[in-house]
Short mmCIF file of C-alpha atoms and ligand atoms in Angstrom, two decimals:
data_model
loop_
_atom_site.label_atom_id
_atom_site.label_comp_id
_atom_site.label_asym_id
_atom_site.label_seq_id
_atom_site.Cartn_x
_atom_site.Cartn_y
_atom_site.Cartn_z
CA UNK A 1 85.10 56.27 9.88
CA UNK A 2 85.55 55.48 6.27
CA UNK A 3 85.01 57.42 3.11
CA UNK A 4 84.68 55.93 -0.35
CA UNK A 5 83.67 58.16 -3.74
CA UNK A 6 81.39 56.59 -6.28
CA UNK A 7 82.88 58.05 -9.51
CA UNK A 8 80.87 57.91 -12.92
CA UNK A 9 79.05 59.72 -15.72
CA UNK A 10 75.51 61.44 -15.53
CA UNK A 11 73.71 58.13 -16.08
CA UNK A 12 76.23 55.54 -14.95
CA UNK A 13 74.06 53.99 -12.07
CA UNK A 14 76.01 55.87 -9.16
CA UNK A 15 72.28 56.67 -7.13
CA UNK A 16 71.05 53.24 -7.54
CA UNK A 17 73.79 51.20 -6.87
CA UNK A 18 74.18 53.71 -3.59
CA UNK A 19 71.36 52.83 -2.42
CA UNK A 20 72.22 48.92 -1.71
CA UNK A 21 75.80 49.93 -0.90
CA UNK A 22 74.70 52.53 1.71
CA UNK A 23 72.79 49.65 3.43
CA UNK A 24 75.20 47.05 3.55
CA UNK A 25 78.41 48.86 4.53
CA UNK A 26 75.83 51.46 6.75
CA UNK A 27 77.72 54.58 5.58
CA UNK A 28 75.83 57.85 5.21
CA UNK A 29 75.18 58.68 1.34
CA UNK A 30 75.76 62.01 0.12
CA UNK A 31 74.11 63.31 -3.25
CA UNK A 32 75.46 66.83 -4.11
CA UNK A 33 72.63 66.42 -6.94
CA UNK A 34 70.25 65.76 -4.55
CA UNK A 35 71.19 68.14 -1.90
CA UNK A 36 71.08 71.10 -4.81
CA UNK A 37 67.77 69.40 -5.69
CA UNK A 38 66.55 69.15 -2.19
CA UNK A 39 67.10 73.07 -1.67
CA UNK A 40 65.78 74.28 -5.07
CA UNK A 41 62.47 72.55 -4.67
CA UNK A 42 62.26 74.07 -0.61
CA UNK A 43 63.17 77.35 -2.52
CA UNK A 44 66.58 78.06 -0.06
CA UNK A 45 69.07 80.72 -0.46
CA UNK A 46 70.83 77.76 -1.59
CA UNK A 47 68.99 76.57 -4.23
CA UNK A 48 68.21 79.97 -5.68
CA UNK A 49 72.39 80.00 -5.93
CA UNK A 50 72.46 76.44 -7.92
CA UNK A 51 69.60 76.89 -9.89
CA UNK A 52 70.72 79.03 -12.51
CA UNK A 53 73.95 76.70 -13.06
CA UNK A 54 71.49 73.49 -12.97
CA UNK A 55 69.46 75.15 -15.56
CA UNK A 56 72.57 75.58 -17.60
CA UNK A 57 73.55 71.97 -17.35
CA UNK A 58 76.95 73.70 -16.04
CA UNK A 59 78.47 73.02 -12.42
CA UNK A 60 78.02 74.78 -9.44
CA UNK A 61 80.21 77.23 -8.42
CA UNK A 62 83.39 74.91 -6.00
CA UNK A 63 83.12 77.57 -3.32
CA UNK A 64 79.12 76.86 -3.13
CA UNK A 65 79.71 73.04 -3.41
CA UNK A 66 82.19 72.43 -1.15
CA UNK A 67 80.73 74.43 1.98
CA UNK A 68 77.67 72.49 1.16
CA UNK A 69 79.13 69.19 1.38
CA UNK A 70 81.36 70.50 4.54
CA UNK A 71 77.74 70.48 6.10
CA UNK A 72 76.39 67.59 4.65
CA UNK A 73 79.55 65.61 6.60
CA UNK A 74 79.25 67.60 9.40
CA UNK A 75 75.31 66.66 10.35
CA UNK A 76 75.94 62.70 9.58
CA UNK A 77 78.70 61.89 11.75
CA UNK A 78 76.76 59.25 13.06
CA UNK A 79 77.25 56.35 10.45
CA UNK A 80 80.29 53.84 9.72
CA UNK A 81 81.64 56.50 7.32
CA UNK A 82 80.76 58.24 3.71
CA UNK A 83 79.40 57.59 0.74
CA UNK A 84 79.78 60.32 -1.63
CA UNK A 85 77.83 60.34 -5.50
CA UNK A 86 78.32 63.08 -7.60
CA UNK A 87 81.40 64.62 -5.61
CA UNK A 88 84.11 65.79 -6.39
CA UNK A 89 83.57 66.73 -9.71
CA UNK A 90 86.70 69.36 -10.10
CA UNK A 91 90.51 68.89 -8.89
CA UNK A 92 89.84 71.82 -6.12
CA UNK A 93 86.77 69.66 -4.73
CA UNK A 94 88.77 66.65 -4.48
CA UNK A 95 91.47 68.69 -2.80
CA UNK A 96 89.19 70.27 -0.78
CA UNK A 97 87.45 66.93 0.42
CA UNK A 98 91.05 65.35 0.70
CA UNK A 99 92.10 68.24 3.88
CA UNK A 100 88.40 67.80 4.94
CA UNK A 101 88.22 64.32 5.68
CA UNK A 102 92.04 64.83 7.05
CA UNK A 103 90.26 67.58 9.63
CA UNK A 104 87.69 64.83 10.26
CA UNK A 105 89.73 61.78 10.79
CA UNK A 106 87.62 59.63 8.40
CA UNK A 107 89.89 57.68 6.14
CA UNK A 108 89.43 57.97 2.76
CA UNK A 109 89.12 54.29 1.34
CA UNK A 110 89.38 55.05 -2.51
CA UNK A 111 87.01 55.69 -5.73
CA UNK A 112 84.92 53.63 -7.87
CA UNK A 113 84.25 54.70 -10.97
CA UNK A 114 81.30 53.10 -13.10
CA UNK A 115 82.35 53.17 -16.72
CA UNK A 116 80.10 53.04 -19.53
CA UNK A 117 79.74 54.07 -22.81
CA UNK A 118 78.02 57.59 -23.73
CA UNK A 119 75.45 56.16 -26.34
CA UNK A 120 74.05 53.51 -23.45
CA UNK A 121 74.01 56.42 -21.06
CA UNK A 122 72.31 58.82 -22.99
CA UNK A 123 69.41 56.24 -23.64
CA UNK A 124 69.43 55.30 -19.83
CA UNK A 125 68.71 59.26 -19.07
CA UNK A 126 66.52 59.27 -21.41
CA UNK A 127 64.34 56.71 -20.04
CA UNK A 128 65.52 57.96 -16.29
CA UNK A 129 63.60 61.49 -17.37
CA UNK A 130 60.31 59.61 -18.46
CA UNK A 131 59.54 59.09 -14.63
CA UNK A 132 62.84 61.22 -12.58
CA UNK A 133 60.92 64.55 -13.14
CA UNK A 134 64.42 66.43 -13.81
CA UNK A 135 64.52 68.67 -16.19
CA UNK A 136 67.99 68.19 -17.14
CA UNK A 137 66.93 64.33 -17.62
CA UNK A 138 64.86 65.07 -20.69
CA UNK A 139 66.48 67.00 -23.64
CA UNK A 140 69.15 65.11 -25.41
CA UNK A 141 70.80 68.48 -25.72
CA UNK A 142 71.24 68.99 -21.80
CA UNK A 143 72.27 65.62 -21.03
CA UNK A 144 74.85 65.78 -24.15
CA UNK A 145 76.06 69.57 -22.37
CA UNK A 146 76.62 67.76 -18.95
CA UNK A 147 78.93 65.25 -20.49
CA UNK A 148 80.89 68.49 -21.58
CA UNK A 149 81.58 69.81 -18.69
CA UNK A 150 81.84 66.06 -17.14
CA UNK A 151 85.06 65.57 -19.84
CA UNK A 152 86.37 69.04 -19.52
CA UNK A 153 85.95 69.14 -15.82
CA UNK A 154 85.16 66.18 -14.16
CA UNK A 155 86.97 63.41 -16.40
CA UNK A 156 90.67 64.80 -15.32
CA UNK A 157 89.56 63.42 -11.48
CA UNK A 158 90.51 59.60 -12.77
CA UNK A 159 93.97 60.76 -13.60
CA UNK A 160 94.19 62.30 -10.34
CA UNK A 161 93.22 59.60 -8.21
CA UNK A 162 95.13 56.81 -10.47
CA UNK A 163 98.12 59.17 -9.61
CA UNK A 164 97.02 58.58 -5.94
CA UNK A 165 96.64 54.77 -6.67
CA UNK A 166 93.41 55.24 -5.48
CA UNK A 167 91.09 54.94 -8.56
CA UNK A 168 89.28 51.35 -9.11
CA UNK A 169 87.46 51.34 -12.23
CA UNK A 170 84.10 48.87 -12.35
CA UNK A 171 82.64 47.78 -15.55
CA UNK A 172 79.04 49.54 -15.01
CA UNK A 173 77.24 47.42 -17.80
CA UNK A 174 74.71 44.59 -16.39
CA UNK A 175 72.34 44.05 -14.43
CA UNK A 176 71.27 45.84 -10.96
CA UNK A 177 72.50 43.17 -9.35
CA UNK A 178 75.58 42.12 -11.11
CA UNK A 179 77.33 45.76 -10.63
CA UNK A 180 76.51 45.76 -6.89
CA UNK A 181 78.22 42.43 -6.67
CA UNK A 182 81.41 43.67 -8.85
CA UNK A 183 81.62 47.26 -6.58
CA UNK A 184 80.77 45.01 -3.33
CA UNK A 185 83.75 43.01 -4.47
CA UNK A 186 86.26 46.42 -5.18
CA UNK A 187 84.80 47.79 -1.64
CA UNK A 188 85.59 44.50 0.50
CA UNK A 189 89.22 44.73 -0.84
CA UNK A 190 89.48 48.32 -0.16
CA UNK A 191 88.23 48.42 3.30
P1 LIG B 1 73.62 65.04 -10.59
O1 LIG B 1 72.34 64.69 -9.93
O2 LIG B 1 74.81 64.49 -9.87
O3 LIG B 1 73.64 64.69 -12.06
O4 LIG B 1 73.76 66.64 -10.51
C1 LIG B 1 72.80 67.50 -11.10
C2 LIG B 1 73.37 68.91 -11.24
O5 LIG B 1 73.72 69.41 -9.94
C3 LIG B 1 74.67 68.99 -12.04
O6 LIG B 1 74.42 69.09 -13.43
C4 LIG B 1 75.29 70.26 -11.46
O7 LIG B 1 74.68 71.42 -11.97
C5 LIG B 1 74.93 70.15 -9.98
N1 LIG B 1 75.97 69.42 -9.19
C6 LIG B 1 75.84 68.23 -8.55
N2 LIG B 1 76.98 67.87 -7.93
C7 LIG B 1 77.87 68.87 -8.19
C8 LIG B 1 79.24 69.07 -7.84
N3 LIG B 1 79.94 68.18 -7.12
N4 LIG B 1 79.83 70.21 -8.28
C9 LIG B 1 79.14 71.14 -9.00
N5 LIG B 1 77.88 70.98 -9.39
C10 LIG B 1 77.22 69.86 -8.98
#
């Protein structure tokens, strides 16, 4: 098995392109966003536990993440391999998926990371909350608070990985279509 970590902003296009990659390379994609948002709208012990950090436009709590995703890999061991959006976010969640998918024996392929400028990305959430129904979609003050904690937490990750020679940047401005093509193109080389 095979894992590979979509890297990007709030806003970069990580869910959509996902969504054609998952299909054509038939890995299994994992969300943390969507798992958190998953268990606060079914009300679980879980999403009771996120909630007040979503609300906050802050991150969850790494011990609370990463036992989540430990689960998340654990019940979809049935695909080609991984496809992970939103995670890691910190240096102890990359570490901690690093021994994880050592445990696991799924070999960990590299990251792409979608870059794009803030200003387009704030207008692309902007328009994402008219229909997305998040919260955190809609106020310009939120989405301007999760790109704090993406540069204070988050943005230290590309260092990491570039360290690791692992990192593969993608130019995430284009069309749909166009930035599948460009990742498709990074993916084929890595696997
Ligand atoms: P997203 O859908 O990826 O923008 O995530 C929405 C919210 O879920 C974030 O603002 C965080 O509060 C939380 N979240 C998602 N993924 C993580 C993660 N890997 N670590 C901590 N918090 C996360």
């Amino acid at each position: 098995m095979i894992a590979i970590v979509l890297f990007g902003k709030p806003g970069a296009g990580k869910g959509t392109q996902a969504e054609f990659l998952k299909e054509k390379y038939n890995l299994t994609h994992i969300s943390t966003g969507d798992v958190f948002r998953y268990n606060l709208k079914n009300g679980t012990e879980l999403g009771k536990q996120a909630k007040v950090f979503m609300d906050r436009a802050e991150l969850v709590p790494d011990s609370i993440t990463i036992d989540m995703l430990a689960d998340e890999v654990e019940k979809n061991m049935d695909k080609a391999g991984f496809l992970f959006d939103g995670f890691p976010r910190t240096i102890q969640q990359a570490e901690a998926l690093e021994a994880l998918l050592k445990e696991k024996n799924i070999r960990f392929v590299g990251t792409v990371g979608l870059e794009a400028n803030d200003d387009v990305l704030v207008q692309r959430i902007l328009e994402r909350g008219k229909t997305s129904g998040r919260a955190d979609d809609q106020d310009e003050k939120i989405i301007r608070s999760r790109y704090e904690e993406y540069n204070e937490k988050t943005a230290p990750l590309i260092d990491y990985y570039t360290g690791k020679n692992c990192y593969n940047s993608v130019d995430g401005i284009g069309t749909v279509e166009e930035i599948t093509t460009r990742l498709s193109g990074v993916i084929d080389r890595l696997i």
